[in-house]
XYZ file of C-alpha atoms in Angstrom:
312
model
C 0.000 0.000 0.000
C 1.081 3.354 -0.735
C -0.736 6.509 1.484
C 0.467 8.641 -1.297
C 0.830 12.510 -0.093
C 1.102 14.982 -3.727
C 2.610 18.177 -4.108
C 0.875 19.320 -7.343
C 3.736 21.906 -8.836
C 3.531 24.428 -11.633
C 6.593 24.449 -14.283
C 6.448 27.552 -15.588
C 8.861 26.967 -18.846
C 10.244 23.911 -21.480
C 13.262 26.174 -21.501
C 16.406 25.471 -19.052
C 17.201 27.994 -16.350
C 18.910 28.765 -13.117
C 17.016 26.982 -10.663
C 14.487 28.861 -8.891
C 11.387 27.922 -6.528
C 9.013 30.084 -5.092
C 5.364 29.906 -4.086
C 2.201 30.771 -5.800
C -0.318 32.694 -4.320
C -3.347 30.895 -4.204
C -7.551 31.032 -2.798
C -8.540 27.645 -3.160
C -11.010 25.244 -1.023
C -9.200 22.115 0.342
C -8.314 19.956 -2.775
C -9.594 17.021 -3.277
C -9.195 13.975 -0.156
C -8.668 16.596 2.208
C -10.291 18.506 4.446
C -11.366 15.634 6.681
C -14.349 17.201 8.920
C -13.874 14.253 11.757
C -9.905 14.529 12.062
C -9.576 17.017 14.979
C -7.122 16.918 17.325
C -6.321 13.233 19.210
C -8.505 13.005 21.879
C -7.116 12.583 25.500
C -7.362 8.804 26.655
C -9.316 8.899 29.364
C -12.149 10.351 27.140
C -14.767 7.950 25.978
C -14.112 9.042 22.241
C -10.264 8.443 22.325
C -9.660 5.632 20.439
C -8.176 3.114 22.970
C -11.395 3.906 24.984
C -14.360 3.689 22.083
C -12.539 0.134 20.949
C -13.125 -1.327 24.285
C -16.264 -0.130 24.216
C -17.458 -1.095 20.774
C -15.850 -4.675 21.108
C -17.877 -4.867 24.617
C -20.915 -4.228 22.918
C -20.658 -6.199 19.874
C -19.478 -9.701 22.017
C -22.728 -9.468 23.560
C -21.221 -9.001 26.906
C -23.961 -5.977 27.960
C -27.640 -5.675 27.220
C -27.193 -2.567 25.481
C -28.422 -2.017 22.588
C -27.742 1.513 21.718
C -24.686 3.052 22.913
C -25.355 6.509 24.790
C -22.028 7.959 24.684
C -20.340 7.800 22.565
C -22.828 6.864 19.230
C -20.544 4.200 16.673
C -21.285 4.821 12.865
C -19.336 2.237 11.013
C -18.157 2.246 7.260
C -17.866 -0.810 5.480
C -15.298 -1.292 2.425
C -14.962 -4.142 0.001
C -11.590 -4.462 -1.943
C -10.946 -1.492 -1.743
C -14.401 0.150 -2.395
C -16.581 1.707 0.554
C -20.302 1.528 0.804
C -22.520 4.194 -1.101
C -25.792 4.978 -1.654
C -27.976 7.762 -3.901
C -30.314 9.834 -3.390
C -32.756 12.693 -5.199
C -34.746 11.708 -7.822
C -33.843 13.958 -11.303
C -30.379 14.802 -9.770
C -28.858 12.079 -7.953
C -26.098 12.627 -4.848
C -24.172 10.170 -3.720
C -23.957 9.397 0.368
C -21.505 7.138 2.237
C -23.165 3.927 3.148
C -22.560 4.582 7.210
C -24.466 2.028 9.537
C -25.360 3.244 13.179
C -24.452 0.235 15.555
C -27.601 -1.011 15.803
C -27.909 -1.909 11.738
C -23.960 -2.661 11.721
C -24.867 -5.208 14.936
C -27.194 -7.033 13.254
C -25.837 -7.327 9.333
C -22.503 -8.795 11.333
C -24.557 -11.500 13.352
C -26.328 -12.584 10.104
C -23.157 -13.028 8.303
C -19.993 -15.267 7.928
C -17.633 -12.570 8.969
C -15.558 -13.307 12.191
C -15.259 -9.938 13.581
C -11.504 -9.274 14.597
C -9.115 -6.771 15.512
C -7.427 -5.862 12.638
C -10.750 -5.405 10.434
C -12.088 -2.313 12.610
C -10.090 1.061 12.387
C -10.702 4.122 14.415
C -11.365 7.215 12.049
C -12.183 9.846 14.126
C -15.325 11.467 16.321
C -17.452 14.633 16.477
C -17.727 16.400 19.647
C -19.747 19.439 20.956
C -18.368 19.972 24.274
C -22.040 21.409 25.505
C -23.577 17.861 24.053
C -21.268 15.770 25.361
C -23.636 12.730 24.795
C -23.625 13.265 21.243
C -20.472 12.583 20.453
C -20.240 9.750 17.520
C -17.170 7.869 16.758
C -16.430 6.673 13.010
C -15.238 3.562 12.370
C -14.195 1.989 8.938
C -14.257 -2.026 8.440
C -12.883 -4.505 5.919
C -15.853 -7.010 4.753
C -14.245 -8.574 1.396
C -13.912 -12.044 3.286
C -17.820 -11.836 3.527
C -20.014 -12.530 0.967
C -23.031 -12.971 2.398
C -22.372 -9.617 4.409
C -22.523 -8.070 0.518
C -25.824 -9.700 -0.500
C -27.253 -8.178 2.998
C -25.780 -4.362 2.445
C -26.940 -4.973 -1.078
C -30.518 -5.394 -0.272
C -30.257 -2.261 1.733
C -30.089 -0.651 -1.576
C -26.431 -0.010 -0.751
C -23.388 -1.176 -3.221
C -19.247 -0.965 -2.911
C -18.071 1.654 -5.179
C -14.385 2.581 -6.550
C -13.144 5.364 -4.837
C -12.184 7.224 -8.222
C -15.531 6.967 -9.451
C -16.661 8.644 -6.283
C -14.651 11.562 -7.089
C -15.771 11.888 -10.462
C -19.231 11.986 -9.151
C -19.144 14.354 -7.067
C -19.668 18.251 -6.863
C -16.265 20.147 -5.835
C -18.008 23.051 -4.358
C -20.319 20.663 -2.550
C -18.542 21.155 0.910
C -20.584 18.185 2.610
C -19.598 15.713 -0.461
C -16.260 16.579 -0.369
C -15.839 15.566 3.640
C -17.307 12.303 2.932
C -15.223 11.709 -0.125
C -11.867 12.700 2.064
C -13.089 10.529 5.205
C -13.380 7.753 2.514
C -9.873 8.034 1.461
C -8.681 8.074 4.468
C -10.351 5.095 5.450
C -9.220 3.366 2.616
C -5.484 4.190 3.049
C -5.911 2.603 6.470
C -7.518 -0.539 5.628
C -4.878 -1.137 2.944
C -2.097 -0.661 5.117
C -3.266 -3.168 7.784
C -3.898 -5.220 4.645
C -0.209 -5.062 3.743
C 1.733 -4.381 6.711
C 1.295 -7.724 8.780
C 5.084 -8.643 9.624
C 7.730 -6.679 11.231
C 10.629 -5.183 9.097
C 13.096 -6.094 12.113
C 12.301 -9.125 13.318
C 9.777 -10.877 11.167
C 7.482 -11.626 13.737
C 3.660 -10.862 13.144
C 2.302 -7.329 13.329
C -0.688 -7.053 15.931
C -3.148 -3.333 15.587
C -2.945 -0.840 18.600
C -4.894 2.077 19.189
C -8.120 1.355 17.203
C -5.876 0.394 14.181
C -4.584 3.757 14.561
C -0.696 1.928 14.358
C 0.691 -1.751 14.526
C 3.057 -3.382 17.547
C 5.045 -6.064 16.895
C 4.433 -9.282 18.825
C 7.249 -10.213 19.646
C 8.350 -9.099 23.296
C 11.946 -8.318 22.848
C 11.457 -6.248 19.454
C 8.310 -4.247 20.455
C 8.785 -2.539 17.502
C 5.678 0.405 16.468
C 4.605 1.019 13.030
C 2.749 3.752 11.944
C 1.133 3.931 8.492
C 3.079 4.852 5.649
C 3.496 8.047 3.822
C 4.855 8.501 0.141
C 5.315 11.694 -0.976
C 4.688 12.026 -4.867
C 4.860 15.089 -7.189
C 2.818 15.404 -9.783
C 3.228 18.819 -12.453
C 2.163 20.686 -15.239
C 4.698 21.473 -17.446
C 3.738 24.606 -19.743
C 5.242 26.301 -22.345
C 3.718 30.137 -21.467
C 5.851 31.292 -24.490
C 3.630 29.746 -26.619
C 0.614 28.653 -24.576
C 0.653 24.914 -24.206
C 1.245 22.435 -21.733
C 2.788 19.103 -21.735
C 1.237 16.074 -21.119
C 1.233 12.561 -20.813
C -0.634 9.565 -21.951
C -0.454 5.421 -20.814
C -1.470 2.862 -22.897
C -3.945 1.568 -20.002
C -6.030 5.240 -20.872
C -9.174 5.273 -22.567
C -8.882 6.934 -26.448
C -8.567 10.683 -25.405
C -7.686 10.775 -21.710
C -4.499 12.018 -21.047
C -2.742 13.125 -17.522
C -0.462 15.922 -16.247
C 3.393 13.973 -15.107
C 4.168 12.551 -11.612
C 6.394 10.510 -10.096
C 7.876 9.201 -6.694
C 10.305 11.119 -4.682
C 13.516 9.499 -4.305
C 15.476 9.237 -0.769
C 17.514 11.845 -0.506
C 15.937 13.766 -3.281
C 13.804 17.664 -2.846
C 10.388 18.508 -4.431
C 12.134 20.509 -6.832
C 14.449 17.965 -7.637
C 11.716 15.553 -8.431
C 10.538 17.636 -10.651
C 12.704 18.076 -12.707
C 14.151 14.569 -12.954
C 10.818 12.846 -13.412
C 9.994 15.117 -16.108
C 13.458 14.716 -17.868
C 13.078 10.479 -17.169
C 10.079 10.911 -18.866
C 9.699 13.123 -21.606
C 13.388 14.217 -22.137
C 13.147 18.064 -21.426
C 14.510 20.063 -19.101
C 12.397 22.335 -17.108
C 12.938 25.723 -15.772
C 11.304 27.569 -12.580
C 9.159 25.689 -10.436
C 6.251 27.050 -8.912
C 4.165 25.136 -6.011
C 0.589 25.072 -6.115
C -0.473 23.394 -3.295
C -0.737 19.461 -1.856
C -3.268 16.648 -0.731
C -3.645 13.596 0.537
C -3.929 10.369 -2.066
C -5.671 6.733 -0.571
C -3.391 5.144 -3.317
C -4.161 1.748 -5.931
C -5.686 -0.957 -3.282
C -4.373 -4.473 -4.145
C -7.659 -6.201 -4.921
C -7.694 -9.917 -2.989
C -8.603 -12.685 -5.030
C-alpha cells in the first residue's frame, strides 16, 4: 500500500534555467481527499471518544457481553469497504447525490450476526469522532471495516439498496463546491489508506514476527516481546506537475497505454530518498519526456488513498 501525499507543482517553462522555486499565491477550497471534517485533534485517553477507549467499548458491545443495545455515549457509525471500495448509496430523484453507506451500531450489529464474517481486531479502524463539548452525549465515533472475506455480508448491504463503489468513481461523481460531499469523499480516502495498510503491513521489518493493531488500528506493535517494535502507516510523498510552455501557450502532457482513447494526464512521479520537491521535478519530467524544465512554482498538496491491491 502506498498513502500517497502529492505536491501538485507548476513548471512555468520547457526552456532550461537557473534553478528557482518560489510559491504561488493561491484562494482555493481544500483539494480534493482533504479537508477531513472528523480529524480534529487526538482526543485525551481517558475520554470515551479516544480511540483506545471507544474500541473497548465497541468490542464490549458487539461480544454481547452488555444488554445494550444503543450506545449513549459515545454513538458508533461504522463504514464498510470491500476491496478497496466503501459503501454508497444515492439519493434525489432527477439529480442524484451520492452518500456514504454509514451504519449506526444497531444496523452494523445485526448485518454482522447474520453473516460469515468473524469480527476481529485488525478489520475495525478508528477514524475519528465529532464532539460538541455542551452535548457531550452526542459525540459519535467513526469507524471503517474490511468485509471482502464476507459474501453474504454483501448480498445483505446490497438489499439495503447499498453497493461498494471505486473510490475514483466517487470523485468523479461528485460536486467540488459541494462542501458536505467533499468531507465524505476525504473521510473515505482516508479510510481506505488505512484498511490497505493493515492489509499489507502484517510482519515486522526487524524481526519478522507478526504485526498485531494498537490504538483502534490507529498503528501496529510487533508481537514479539523483545522487538516491540511500532509502526505507523506509511506516507509517500509524490509530485505530480504541469509542465507549460507560457511562451507559446501549451502544456505538456502525458498519456499510458492503459487510458481510454482521449484521456491524457499531467506527469508525476515518486520522490527518491535523498531527493527535494524541486528535484523531483525536474528529474521525473526529464526520465520521462526528455526536457529540461525551468522555474518551479508550487501550487499546493493533498492527501492520495493510493491503488488498493484487490484480494482474489
Amino acid at each position: 500500500m502506498r498513502y500517497l501525499s502529492k505536491s501538485i507543482f507548476s513548471v512555468k517553462s520547457l526552456i532550461s534555467r537557473k534553478p528557482y522555486f518560489s510559491t504561488m499565491s493561491i484562494n482555493l477550497k481544500a483539494p480534493v481527499f482533504a479537508g477531513n471534517p472528523i480529524r480534529s485533534k487526538t482526543p485525551k485517553p481517558t475520554d470515551p471518544f479516544s480511540p483506545t477507549s471507544a474500541f473497548q467499548t465497541l468490542k464490549t458491545l458487539l461480544s454481547g457481553q452488555t444488554q445494550i443495545q444503543e450506545p449513549s455515549s459515545p454513538k458508533f457509525k461504522v463504514l464498510p469497504f470491500r476491496k478497496g471500495r466503501p459503501l454508497a448509496g444515492s439519493t434525489g430523484d432527477s439529480v442524484k447525490k451520492w452518500h456514504l453507506g454509514w451504519l449506526n451500531f444497531v444496523d452494523f450489529k445485526g448485518v454482522l450476526e447474520g453473516s460469515d464474517l468473524k469480527l476481529s481486531d485488525d478489520l475495525l479502524v478508528y477514524l475519528g469522532y465529532e464532539s460538541k463539548e455542551e452535548k457531550e452525549h452526542d459525540s459519535v465515533v467513526y469507524w471503517a471495516i474490511d468485509v471482502s472475506e464476507s459474501i453474504s455480508l454483501v448480498e445483505e448491504l446490497g438489499n439495503r439498496q447499498f453497493c461498494f463503489v471505486e473510490l475514483r468513481t466517487l470523485m468523479v461523481a461528485t460536486d467540488w463546491a459541494d462542501d458536505s460531499a467533499m468531507g465524505e469523499l476525504a473521510i473515505a480516502g482516508h479510510a481506505r489508506a488505512l484498511l490497505e495498510w493493515h492489509n499489507t503491513s502484517r510482519f515486522c521489518g526487524s524481526c519478522g514476527e507478526i504485526l498485531v493493531p494498537a490504538e483502534a488500528g490507529r498503528r501496529k506493535q510487533c508481537k514479539k516481546d523483545s522487538c516491540n517494535k511500532k509502526i505507523y502507516p506509511r506516507v509517500d510523498p509524490v509530485v505530480i506537475m504541469l509542465v507549460i510552455d507560457k511562451e507559446n501557450d501549451r502544456a505538456l502532457l502525458s498519456k499510458q497505454s492503459r487510458f481510454v482513447p482521449r484521456m491524457w494526464s499531467c506527469l508525476a512521479g515518486f520522490l527518491e530518498p535523498g531527493e527535494s520537491l524541486e528535484e523531483a521535478v525536474r528529474r521525473e519530467t526529464w526520465e520521462e519526456t526528455g526536457i529540461k524544465v525551468g522555474e518551479v512554482i508550487y501550487h499546493s498538496s493533498q492527501p492520495w488513498p493510493g491503488n488498493p491491491k484487490c484480494k482474489k
